[in-house]
XYZ file of C-alpha atoms in Angstrom:
726
model
C 0.213 -0.194 0.183
C 1.266 3.502 -0.518
C -0.215 6.355 1.902
C -2.717 9.056 0.781
C -1.778 12.320 0.202
C -3.870 15.136 1.254
C -2.719 17.787 -1.322
C 0.555 17.446 -3.114
C 0.721 20.940 -3.907
C 0.117 22.588 -0.311
C -0.785 26.257 -0.539
C 2.878 27.898 0.141
C 1.562 31.178 0.556
C 0.120 30.462 4.738
C -0.496 32.833 6.331
C 1.724 33.094 9.982
C 1.020 29.761 11.993
C 1.338 32.403 15.306
C -0.532 35.001 13.873
C -3.772 34.636 15.966
C -1.971 34.443 19.324
C 0.063 37.201 18.537
C -2.841 39.820 17.536
C -4.989 38.502 20.692
C -2.226 38.688 23.162
C -2.389 35.134 24.001
C 1.927 34.820 22.843
C 3.489 34.390 25.850
C 6.948 36.952 25.742
C 9.831 36.552 27.904
C 8.305 39.025 30.115
C 4.909 37.083 30.390
C 5.420 34.360 32.742
C 4.527 34.612 36.426
C 5.574 32.936 39.043
C 4.634 32.436 42.910
C 7.134 34.340 45.285
C 8.459 36.010 42.529
C 10.377 39.144 42.465
C 11.337 41.738 40.713
C 15.032 42.936 39.895
C 16.214 46.787 38.870
C 19.991 47.395 37.115
C 21.770 50.467 38.774
C 24.403 51.676 35.522
C 27.350 53.145 36.604
C 27.381 57.480 35.520
C 31.552 57.276 34.590
C 33.008 55.513 31.521
C 36.244 54.453 33.033
C 37.504 53.840 36.534
C 36.426 52.200 39.669
C 34.002 51.951 42.593
C 34.984 53.214 46.055
C 31.770 52.520 47.737
C 28.120 51.925 47.285
C 25.493 53.361 50.259
C 22.304 51.153 49.843
C 21.616 51.711 53.694
C 18.479 53.702 52.534
C 17.284 51.640 49.993
C 17.427 48.670 52.064
C 14.846 50.187 54.150
C 12.762 50.651 51.805
C 9.160 48.517 52.636
C 9.682 45.083 50.239
C 13.359 45.622 49.213
C 15.187 41.641 49.282
C 18.467 42.732 48.381
C 20.508 44.988 46.997
C 23.171 42.916 44.879
C 27.201 44.429 43.991
C 30.186 42.735 43.148
C 30.261 43.449 46.907
C 27.510 40.388 47.983
C 27.340 38.767 44.965
C 27.089 34.920 45.402
C 29.373 34.630 42.767
C 30.058 33.455 39.115
C 31.758 30.283 39.004
C 32.855 30.339 35.620
C 34.432 33.644 35.920
C 37.006 32.598 38.666
C 39.028 34.480 41.475
C 38.660 37.650 41.775
C 41.981 39.157 42.100
C 43.738 41.921 45.015
C 43.447 44.698 43.966
C 41.479 44.569 41.054
C 43.254 44.084 36.982
C 41.631 45.365 34.104
C 40.625 41.985 31.908
C 42.420 40.714 29.753
C 41.654 41.394 25.995
C 38.890 38.726 24.607
C 37.136 38.388 28.089
C 33.267 39.173 28.286
C 32.259 41.872 30.679
C 32.032 39.780 34.062
C 28.880 41.601 36.102
C 28.833 42.114 39.412
C 33.101 41.112 39.782
C 34.780 43.397 40.546
C 34.967 47.702 40.948
C 36.127 48.195 37.854
C 34.589 50.422 35.304
C 34.769 49.788 31.130
C 31.911 51.789 30.508
C 28.998 54.210 31.210
C 25.781 52.479 31.759
C 27.873 49.213 33.737
C 26.135 47.625 35.646
C 27.077 48.114 39.183
C 24.560 46.908 41.731
C 20.689 45.813 41.398
C 17.771 46.025 43.492
C 15.195 42.829 44.559
C 11.991 43.852 45.730
C 8.875 42.044 45.943
C 6.939 44.627 43.187
C 8.796 46.568 40.542
C 8.016 49.329 41.858
C 9.757 49.077 45.514
C 12.868 48.482 43.064
C 12.438 51.590 41.655
C 11.954 53.667 44.165
C 15.180 51.893 46.467
C 17.349 51.465 43.249
C 17.094 55.777 43.319
C 18.168 55.800 46.696
C 21.171 53.684 46.147
C 24.311 55.825 45.894
C 27.476 54.963 44.688
C 30.874 56.952 44.327
C 33.663 56.436 41.801
C 37.202 57.347 41.277
C 37.075 58.569 37.356
C 39.996 57.804 35.317
C 40.262 59.515 32.078
C 37.987 57.890 29.412
C 38.083 58.136 25.522
C 35.044 57.429 23.826
C 35.629 60.090 20.666
C 36.126 57.380 17.653
C 37.001 60.231 15.196
C 39.534 62.037 17.843
C 41.238 58.636 18.568
C 41.105 56.892 15.246
C 44.815 57.068 14.835
C 44.955 54.292 17.791
C 43.250 51.773 15.426
C 45.258 48.576 14.863
C 44.973 45.188 13.545
C 42.968 43.541 16.150
C 45.148 40.550 18.187
C 42.689 37.673 17.717
C 43.293 38.680 14.130
C 47.484 38.779 14.568
C 47.810 35.703 16.088
C 45.446 33.522 13.356
C 47.086 34.050 9.915
C 44.170 31.879 8.385
C 41.780 35.487 9.400
C 39.658 36.409 6.607
C 40.430 39.907 8.207
C 44.085 39.965 7.629
C 45.374 42.849 4.949
C 44.299 41.070 1.795
C 45.953 41.605 -1.546
C 45.132 40.267 -4.807
C 46.935 40.922 -8.212
C 48.731 44.638 -8.679
C 48.412 46.780 -4.272
C 49.763 49.505 -6.888
C 47.050 49.091 -9.650
C 44.780 52.640 -7.906
C 47.648 54.675 -9.046
C 47.784 53.639 -12.456
C 44.132 53.695 -13.295
C 42.616 56.340 -16.133
C 40.202 57.168 -13.920
C 39.773 57.284 -10.237
C 38.068 58.435 -7.241
C 38.645 58.177 -3.096
C 36.595 59.129 -0.265
C 35.749 58.261 2.878
C 32.766 56.611 3.991
C 31.403 57.035 7.520
C 28.630 55.638 9.640
C 27.405 56.227 13.321
C 26.876 53.751 16.063
C 23.143 52.605 15.483
C 21.061 50.383 18.052
C 18.899 47.572 17.167
C 15.784 48.710 19.600
C 13.384 46.425 19.172
C 9.895 47.246 20.627
C 9.780 44.590 23.254
C 12.898 45.673 25.682
C 14.898 42.575 26.689
C 13.392 40.819 29.668
C 14.284 37.331 31.643
C 12.601 35.247 34.287
C 15.317 33.149 36.076
C 14.036 29.974 38.263
C 16.493 27.684 40.140
C 14.545 24.409 40.449
C 17.131 22.804 42.358
C 20.519 23.568 43.687
C 21.726 22.631 40.446
C 19.016 22.807 37.990
C 18.030 26.504 36.251
C 15.564 27.400 34.252
C 15.608 31.038 32.213
C 12.968 32.585 29.865
C 15.011 34.938 28.100
C 14.337 37.226 25.315
C 17.600 35.366 23.232
C 17.688 34.570 19.420
C 20.235 31.155 20.207
C 18.661 29.021 23.240
C 21.146 26.253 22.526
C 24.032 28.443 22.581
C 22.613 30.263 26.226
C 21.850 27.066 27.312
C 25.681 26.149 26.853
C 27.098 29.695 28.373
C 25.318 29.328 30.902
C 25.633 25.492 31.906
C 29.832 26.997 31.965
C 29.118 29.985 33.932
C 27.587 28.068 36.648
C 29.136 25.281 36.217
C 26.081 23.103 35.572
C 25.713 19.772 33.641
C 24.265 21.486 30.071
C 21.121 19.798 30.572
C 20.182 21.082 33.867
C 19.886 24.104 32.057
C 16.955 24.832 30.126
C 16.185 28.157 27.913
C 13.099 29.218 27.148
C 12.316 31.360 24.206
C 9.013 30.831 22.353
C 8.139 33.912 21.533
C 10.499 37.406 20.489
C 9.291 40.753 19.724
C 12.198 41.542 17.223
C 15.624 41.401 18.256
C 17.704 42.023 14.756
C 20.660 40.986 16.858
C 20.436 42.186 19.740
C 19.554 38.724 21.575
C 22.488 36.555 20.189
C 24.654 36.560 23.273
C 23.588 36.007 26.462
C 24.213 39.742 27.936
C 24.988 40.403 31.586
C 21.851 41.671 32.759
C 20.817 37.909 32.054
C 23.713 36.673 34.746
C 22.626 39.157 37.037
C 19.068 38.020 37.143
C 20.437 34.303 37.900
C 22.656 35.276 40.223
C 19.919 37.033 41.849
C 17.576 34.437 41.828
C 20.138 31.998 43.344
C 20.959 34.349 46.304
C 17.213 34.714 47.039
C 16.141 31.158 46.265
C 13.150 32.277 44.385
C 11.898 33.794 40.831
C 13.601 36.985 40.004
C 12.232 39.294 36.836
C 14.164 41.885 35.052
C 13.425 44.050 32.035
C 15.721 46.181 30.927
C 14.219 49.999 30.768
C 14.254 51.595 27.137
C 17.505 53.636 28.110
C 19.835 50.431 29.171
C 18.478 48.742 25.951
C 21.612 51.961 24.691
C 24.134 50.186 26.448
C 23.115 46.432 27.788
C 22.974 44.412 24.110
C 25.442 45.648 21.436
C 24.793 48.063 18.472
C 26.118 48.291 14.763
C 29.423 49.899 15.209
C 30.884 53.671 14.663
C 32.799 52.409 11.676
C 35.179 54.798 8.886
C 35.675 53.371 5.707
C 37.910 54.868 2.659
C 37.356 53.548 -0.937
C 39.646 53.881 -3.117
C 38.168 52.989 -7.394
C 39.992 52.977 -10.957
C 39.047 51.885 -13.693
C 39.411 52.608 -17.651
C 37.679 54.866 -19.672
C 34.811 52.002 -20.694
C 33.754 51.506 -16.926
C 35.894 47.809 -16.526
C 36.699 48.031 -12.736
C 41.127 48.588 -12.316
C 41.802 48.311 -8.890
C 39.231 48.686 -5.417
C 41.073 49.352 -2.176
C 39.193 49.441 0.946
C 40.136 49.971 4.166
C 37.465 50.259 7.463
C 38.066 50.958 10.746
C 35.493 49.644 13.549
C 34.552 50.018 16.995
C 34.891 47.817 19.690
C 35.504 47.873 23.583
C 38.401 48.003 25.690
C 37.665 43.983 27.106
C 36.502 42.345 23.752
C 37.355 42.105 19.984
C 33.720 42.529 17.712
C 35.049 42.086 13.665
C 32.650 43.063 11.239
C 32.917 41.767 7.717
C 32.676 45.610 6.443
C 35.526 45.442 3.728
C 35.117 41.442 2.786
C 32.179 42.524 0.162
C 34.563 44.451 -1.859
C 36.488 40.992 -2.416
C 33.476 39.384 -4.062
C 30.969 41.839 -5.240
C 32.604 42.661 -8.607
C 35.069 41.440 -11.374
C 38.261 43.041 -10.983
C 41.693 41.771 -10.985
C 43.349 44.428 -8.241
C 42.071 44.478 -5.051
C 42.878 45.307 -2.088
C 41.383 45.511 1.706
C 42.639 46.860 5.188
C 40.638 46.054 8.649
C 41.392 47.816 11.880
C 39.482 47.927 15.708
C 39.411 51.098 17.733
C 39.355 50.197 21.228
C 37.346 52.858 23.592
C 35.736 52.874 26.424
C 32.698 51.701 25.939
C 30.138 48.453 25.732
C 30.953 46.004 23.403
C 29.210 46.195 20.408
C 27.129 43.246 18.593
C 26.188 42.168 15.303
C 23.014 44.565 13.970
C 21.230 43.152 10.801
C 23.288 42.549 7.775
C 26.348 43.005 10.068
C 29.616 43.990 8.238
C 28.209 44.204 4.751
C 25.453 46.626 5.617
C 28.251 48.646 6.432
C 30.813 47.794 3.807
C 27.911 48.050 1.054
C 27.169 51.642 2.171
C 30.450 52.649 1.394
C 31.531 50.131 -1.875
C 28.169 50.907 -3.394
C 28.242 54.527 -2.975
C 31.559 54.200 -4.736
C 30.574 52.688 -6.992
C 27.653 54.813 -8.405
C 30.211 58.123 -7.902
C 32.754 56.540 -10.139
C 30.089 55.793 -12.417
C 29.180 59.635 -12.855
C 32.706 60.513 -13.083
C 32.955 58.029 -16.126
C 29.189 59.508 -17.268
C 28.263 56.301 -17.516
C 24.586 54.788 -15.965
C 25.295 53.465 -12.650
C 23.499 49.931 -12.965
C 25.631 49.781 -16.374
C 28.870 50.400 -14.999
C 27.717 47.421 -12.268
C 26.981 44.939 -15.686
C 30.096 46.218 -16.678
C 31.852 44.642 -14.274
C 29.726 41.542 -13.082
C 31.368 38.910 -11.721
C 30.680 35.673 -13.327
C 32.294 33.340 -10.546
C 33.730 34.497 -7.288
C 37.112 36.343 -7.695
C 38.042 35.825 -4.591
C 37.856 32.194 -3.875
C 38.383 31.883 -7.662
C 35.416 29.182 -8.101
C 31.993 29.214 -9.460
C 28.631 30.524 -7.875
C 26.449 27.644 -6.658
C 23.834 29.646 -8.118
C 23.437 33.589 -9.113
C 20.553 35.605 -10.284
C 21.899 38.949 -9.890
C 22.153 39.620 -13.763
C 17.810 38.586 -14.125
C 17.482 41.036 -10.297
C 18.642 44.003 -12.191
C 16.934 43.182 -15.338
C 13.703 43.084 -13.290
C 13.947 45.424 -10.843
C 14.907 48.339 -13.430
C 11.555 47.564 -15.103
C 9.606 47.286 -12.783
C 11.275 50.569 -11.395
C 11.319 52.281 -14.854
C 15.195 53.055 -14.607
C 14.910 53.830 -17.750
C 13.308 57.177 -17.494
C 16.017 58.428 -15.083
C 17.773 61.765 -17.130
C 21.782 60.903 -16.044
C 22.535 64.405 -15.139
C 22.283 65.354 -10.825
C 19.208 68.199 -10.419
C 17.192 67.317 -13.503
C 13.914 65.491 -12.610
C 11.233 67.466 -10.411
C 7.731 66.235 -9.350
C 5.013 68.638 -7.648
C 7.818 71.393 -7.406
C 10.384 68.664 -5.198
C 13.941 67.638 -6.952
C 13.425 63.860 -7.603
C 15.852 61.640 -7.233
C 16.276 57.699 -8.519
C 19.647 55.824 -7.503
C 20.401 51.706 -7.144
C 22.506 49.670 -5.665
C 23.974 45.857 -5.295
C 23.031 43.167 -2.201
C 24.940 40.307 -1.632
C 25.137 38.252 1.682
C 27.105 34.887 2.835
C 25.234 31.403 2.653
C 25.899 29.936 5.682
C 24.640 26.683 6.952
C 25.431 24.771 10.028
C 24.512 21.422 11.381
C 20.897 21.216 12.303
C 18.577 18.685 14.093
C 14.349 18.155 13.921
C 12.117 15.522 15.030
C 8.515 14.671 12.859
C 6.059 12.835 15.010
C 3.227 11.366 13.412
C -0.148 10.759 15.747
C -2.734 8.342 15.435
C -5.077 11.145 13.979
C -2.777 12.084 11.352
C -1.596 15.158 12.804
C 2.098 15.604 12.817
C 4.034 17.307 15.335
C 7.976 19.047 13.678
C 10.422 20.014 16.827
C 13.685 22.239 16.882
C 15.526 24.510 19.341
C 15.409 27.078 16.490
C 13.916 30.902 17.056
C 11.818 33.393 15.400
C 12.726 36.672 16.301
C 10.251 37.773 13.663
C 10.743 36.386 10.153
C 7.788 33.230 10.470
C 9.732 30.415 10.939
C 7.338 28.696 12.516
C 5.140 29.132 8.913
C 8.212 28.438 7.054
C 8.821 24.750 8.811
C 5.535 24.275 8.517
C 4.909 24.961 4.726
C 8.163 22.453 4.025
C 6.615 19.761 6.458
C 3.219 20.094 4.672
C 5.184 19.718 1.143
C 7.285 17.175 1.826
C 4.426 14.721 3.737
C 1.274 15.846 1.239
C -1.047 16.892 4.668
C -2.713 20.045 5.158
C -0.667 23.254 7.345
C -3.477 22.866 9.552
C -2.222 19.207 10.662
C 1.589 20.259 11.549
C 2.363 22.330 14.462
C 5.958 23.177 14.888
C 7.572 23.211 18.270
C 10.658 25.708 18.320
C 12.793 28.450 21.312
C 13.133 25.492 23.793
C 16.396 24.215 24.348
C 15.399 20.925 25.455
C 14.126 20.231 21.844
C 16.602 18.907 19.147
C 19.798 20.811 18.299
C 19.462 24.126 16.010
C 21.344 27.236 15.403
C 20.635 30.612 16.550
C 18.478 32.788 14.145
C 21.236 35.289 13.234
C 22.968 35.469 9.531
C 19.629 34.384 7.511
C 20.927 30.398 8.551
C 17.280 29.538 9.885
C 16.016 28.256 6.907
C 19.212 26.851 4.896
C 19.719 24.885 8.019
C 16.648 23.779 9.874
C 14.528 24.251 7.029
C 17.238 21.458 5.356
C 16.585 19.455 8.866
C 12.802 19.602 8.821
C 13.086 18.522 5.096
C 15.130 15.384 5.668
C 13.175 14.474 8.932
C 10.045 14.624 7.024
C 11.259 12.269 3.989
C 12.505 10.002 6.865
C 9.248 9.863 8.546
C 7.644 9.519 4.863
C 9.792 6.412 3.891
C 9.035 4.770 7.837
C 5.750 4.863 6.869
C 5.660 3.826 3.795
C 7.518 0.797 4.649
C 5.149 0.462 7.707
C 2.345 0.571 4.742
C 4.084 -1.778 2.386
C 3.768 -4.491 5.587
C -0.172 -4.538 5.596
C -2.527 -6.958 3.760
C -2.894 -5.750 -0.034
C 0.063 -3.820 -0.348
C 0.695 -1.871 -3.355
C -3.351 -2.450 -3.981
C -4.973 0.906 -2.757
C -3.780 3.499 -0.533
C -4.044 3.911 3.066
C -4.026 7.331 4.441
C -1.321 7.941 7.682
C -4.063 7.435 10.428
C -4.978 3.657 9.134
C -1.486 2.858 8.604
C -0.734 3.658 12.374
C -4.189 2.356 13.627
C -3.309 -1.585 11.719
C 0.431 -1.499 13.654
C -1.258 -0.257 16.656
C 0.629 2.890 17.137
C 0.239 5.621 18.842
C 2.508 7.270 16.869
C 5.855 7.203 14.701
C 8.663 9.452 15.127
C 11.770 10.190 13.562
C 15.148 12.474 13.832
C 17.115 13.558 11.811
C 20.576 15.757 11.215
C 21.095 17.792 7.922
C 24.644 19.389 7.397
C 27.008 20.626 4.834
C 29.166 18.576 3.118
C 31.733 18.662 0.512
C 30.064 21.424 -2.202
C 30.865 23.931 0.518
C 34.980 23.818 -0.704
C 33.723 23.511 -4.435
C 31.544 26.604 -4.826
C 30.798 30.048 -3.463
C 27.314 30.664 -2.580
C 26.176 33.727 -1.517
C 22.660 35.572 -1.706
C 22.344 38.320 -4.319
C 19.833 41.245 -4.943
C 19.650 45.085 -5.645
C 17.136 48.161 -4.423
C 16.106 50.979 -6.875
C 15.023 54.225 -4.705
C 13.114 57.300 -5.995
C 13.323 60.011 -3.574
C 12.181 63.478 -3.510
C 13.770 66.545 -1.788
C 12.113 69.737 -0.941
C 14.546 72.280 -2.755
C 13.746 74.870 0.283
C 13.845 72.964 3.757
C 16.050 69.601 2.417
C 13.893 67.271 3.798
C 14.078 64.237 2.337
C 11.334 61.261 1.628
C 11.700 57.746 0.043
C 8.916 58.051 -2.242
C 9.242 54.323 -3.835
C 11.486 51.139 -3.721
C 12.077 48.055 -5.785
C 13.738 45.502 -3.900
C 14.327 42.279 -5.874
C 16.699 39.217 -4.448
C 18.169 36.029 -5.696
C 17.653 33.882 -2.436
C 17.032 30.185 -4.086
C 13.260 28.683 -3.386
C 11.056 30.786 -1.550
C 9.631 29.336 0.786
C 6.499 31.306 1.646
C 5.614 34.084 -0.592
C 3.936 36.056 2.582
C 6.446 35.683 5.120
C 9.497 36.227 2.818
C 7.887 39.300 1.496
C 7.584 40.986 5.505
C 11.182 40.268 5.463
C 12.056 42.037 2.218
C 9.774 45.488 3.181
C 11.392 45.514 6.816
C 14.815 45.081 5.327
C 13.990 48.160 3.340
C 12.717 50.120 6.461
C 15.623 49.668 8.032
C 17.492 50.692 5.765
C 15.782 53.558 5.404
C 16.552 54.696 9.009
C 20.138 53.890 8.680
C 20.606 56.236 5.878
C 18.489 58.796 7.018
C 17.696 58.965 10.689
C 19.268 56.329 12.590
C 22.668 58.151 15.029
C 23.565 57.555 18.710
C 24.909 60.719 20.160
C 27.319 60.744 22.771
C 28.486 63.389 25.090
C 32.077 62.824 24.825
C 32.713 64.945 28.148
C 30.612 61.639 30.291
C 31.266 58.852 27.619
C 27.577 58.790 27.275
C 24.027 58.659 25.353
C 22.081 61.359 24.800
C 20.171 59.662 22.379
C 19.058 57.080 25.116
C 14.997 56.725 24.286
C 12.712 57.242 21.476
C 12.137 60.247 20.936
C 16.143 61.228 20.488
C 16.915 58.012 18.533
C 14.752 58.410 15.553
C 13.221 55.454 13.443
C 11.290 55.279 10.611
C 7.760 55.082 10.871
C 4.683 54.772 8.637
C 4.611 57.892 7.807
C 8.191 57.458 6.243
C 7.550 54.218 4.498
C 7.391 54.503 0.929
C 5.658 52.030 -2.195
C 7.697 48.947 -1.713
C 7.424 46.576 -4.520
C 9.091 43.138 -3.608
C 10.448 40.674 -6.502
C 12.021 37.040 -6.010
C 13.694 35.347 -8.821
C 13.043 32.205 -6.973
C 14.971 29.648 -8.685
C 16.541 26.710 -6.286
C 20.363 26.545 -5.848
C 20.058 22.727 -4.802
C 24.329 23.482 -4.788
C 23.512 24.787 -1.077
C 20.904 22.623 0.374
C 18.116 19.840 0.015
C 15.472 22.652 -0.190
C 17.126 24.925 -2.620
C 16.824 28.034 -0.760
C 19.274 30.934 0.894
C 18.838 33.528 3.004
C 16.979 36.399 2.925
C 16.763 38.948 6.406
C 20.424 39.796 6.523
C 20.124 41.211 2.516
C 17.159 42.951 2.505
C 19.168 45.617 4.251
C 22.144 45.921 2.812
C 22.780 48.209 -0.335
C 19.380 49.802 0.760
C 21.445 52.795 2.531
C 23.556 53.318 -0.798
C 20.725 52.784 -2.867
C 19.038 56.241 -1.200
C 22.352 58.071 -0.753
C 22.756 57.476 -4.755
C 19.318 58.400 -5.429
C 20.033 61.580 -3.431
C 23.170 62.237 -4.522
C 21.111 62.412 -8.132
C 18.215 64.737 -7.125
C 20.432 67.211 -5.659
C 23.945 66.549 -6.672
C 25.079 66.264 -3.074
C 27.016 63.329 -2.184
C 26.275 62.776 1.193
C 29.200 60.359 2.663
C 28.389 60.181 6.209
C 25.110 58.608 7.775
C 22.835 59.403 8.172
C 21.258 62.191 5.756
C 19.628 64.902 7.583
C 18.952 67.889 6.550
C 22.318 70.356 7.989
C 24.372 68.050 5.303
C 22.389 68.901 2.296
C 21.499 72.718 3.075
């Protein structure tokens, strides 16, 4: 017998499977859980950027009704993984993650220095305001521009000769000096913050002396499980991390941050559940950011527009205690066919907290400079910017000298330009107007590396014919559960309504964190092979039934005949030798129209067409949402987002959502999304590559290029604000 399939082609554009619980408020986020006897914690953060704590006066705070503890380095129960404190305290060696409540040293303004825990949040807030901390200040350095001369090759890179961040030379390093036409400029991106609507929150529960459960806003429950197990010297299986629902993260939840460890410490000290929710201003110094970055790009070509040389140098910001490296200069090695390429990347250590990956990390930063520079060179040559890209199209990876696994960028250019109406563009800047506004057309390319990590998935067929698929992956917003349901539905041939996908729990089969556009390629492949294995197992059971081969039989009938309550399989999927045989990327492009008020210099993005080649689209509806979100993020990056610091104190003055500007609905234009939608069967069994990161890569450059076309003014320092255009 053969299993009966309800549908050979299930709906591949599902509504979000978790949509109803989210819009009705039934979804449980990290701060929504409640436990008997739960206490509430509030952090107290440093007001200096560098120095040491002389004393902490917590007497008034401790006397507040309901206060249970005031915790600091003076009375912390300690994190076993931190090791013993040296006396006097010594500054952490480079590469040491910040250790909360470890000693009296201060590394950045906003550093947690104490924590009040009370019966209610109101009591904790009141008491926190009464804690007095005295400091011994030291001279701090937080001004990037003033200190850029101190940037150096990262110590970790110096030790690793195979690091991609080593200085890179392809061809003749002096070729730039021989170019017939050359441009050379500096591009600056300020510090930018993730700032999802849901602030970071954790509830920590000790369920015994060596058993810990946390409910945390974290993009990787498995990595968090391992990190906490190591920190508190616990068996890994005794640590459980839950993050079923996440209200946006954009990279801010990739690691275990100090506030998470602080809550775990408090729960251990008090032997009761503890909840800690970061205040909005604490989000600016607690969960990373896109680092301040300055880039110099020199680009040369012949009179026909054929590139002869690219020199791309970048300097990124990091803390004094950790080295955060970004892919800023790497795209310049692979994006275009150019025989002579030189790249260099340096880090500048400052008295700030450690940056982290933010949507499109490295490439969103680097492609702003690269794609702006290419636009400048095209104007210098009087060549259409799209034509300039086509003349330098890389048919294979010029860095690794390998064929692409698949590349539909040329088709992206064609479809995007047609939909946008690029042919109507007048080349000369400041030459197009509409309704008394200056109109500009700009475009840019995008790419992002393909990442696939070993992943496992479990597929369970129940007696009633419904299926449960499980994997310890995450969903920070793109619709992971919906995509995995689509994959399972297609493989098993059953209605999506009969499939439940479980995620966000560290007790489920191994999966990577949700970052680097790796979830669909990695976990999606695991779901695919697990469902294939389940289907094969059910087929084998069907063949053992009477009259095998003469008729079809339903899945419930198979289990009923064999008296099985369920059939379960767990499978792993991972990369093979193809990683060394092909170069794997997602590709795309963005076409942007802006209108600029000639009197006030106000910029509005009025229309966008974005096209991506990311292999097979698993679920068009949620994919489209990802692309739109990337464009909106790019608008913020280009026109609004900038963290401003008062360097006298090393403290952010843009520390809320009224001073740190983000795009809202009025800033969001008409956005048309196009996909090539051709499977890349080299990369994995589902033929799909990552979309989330590439959606923002290149957007800021396309907007900046459009602003130049509208105004004739080239803005190389983001964000593009009125003061830079008048």
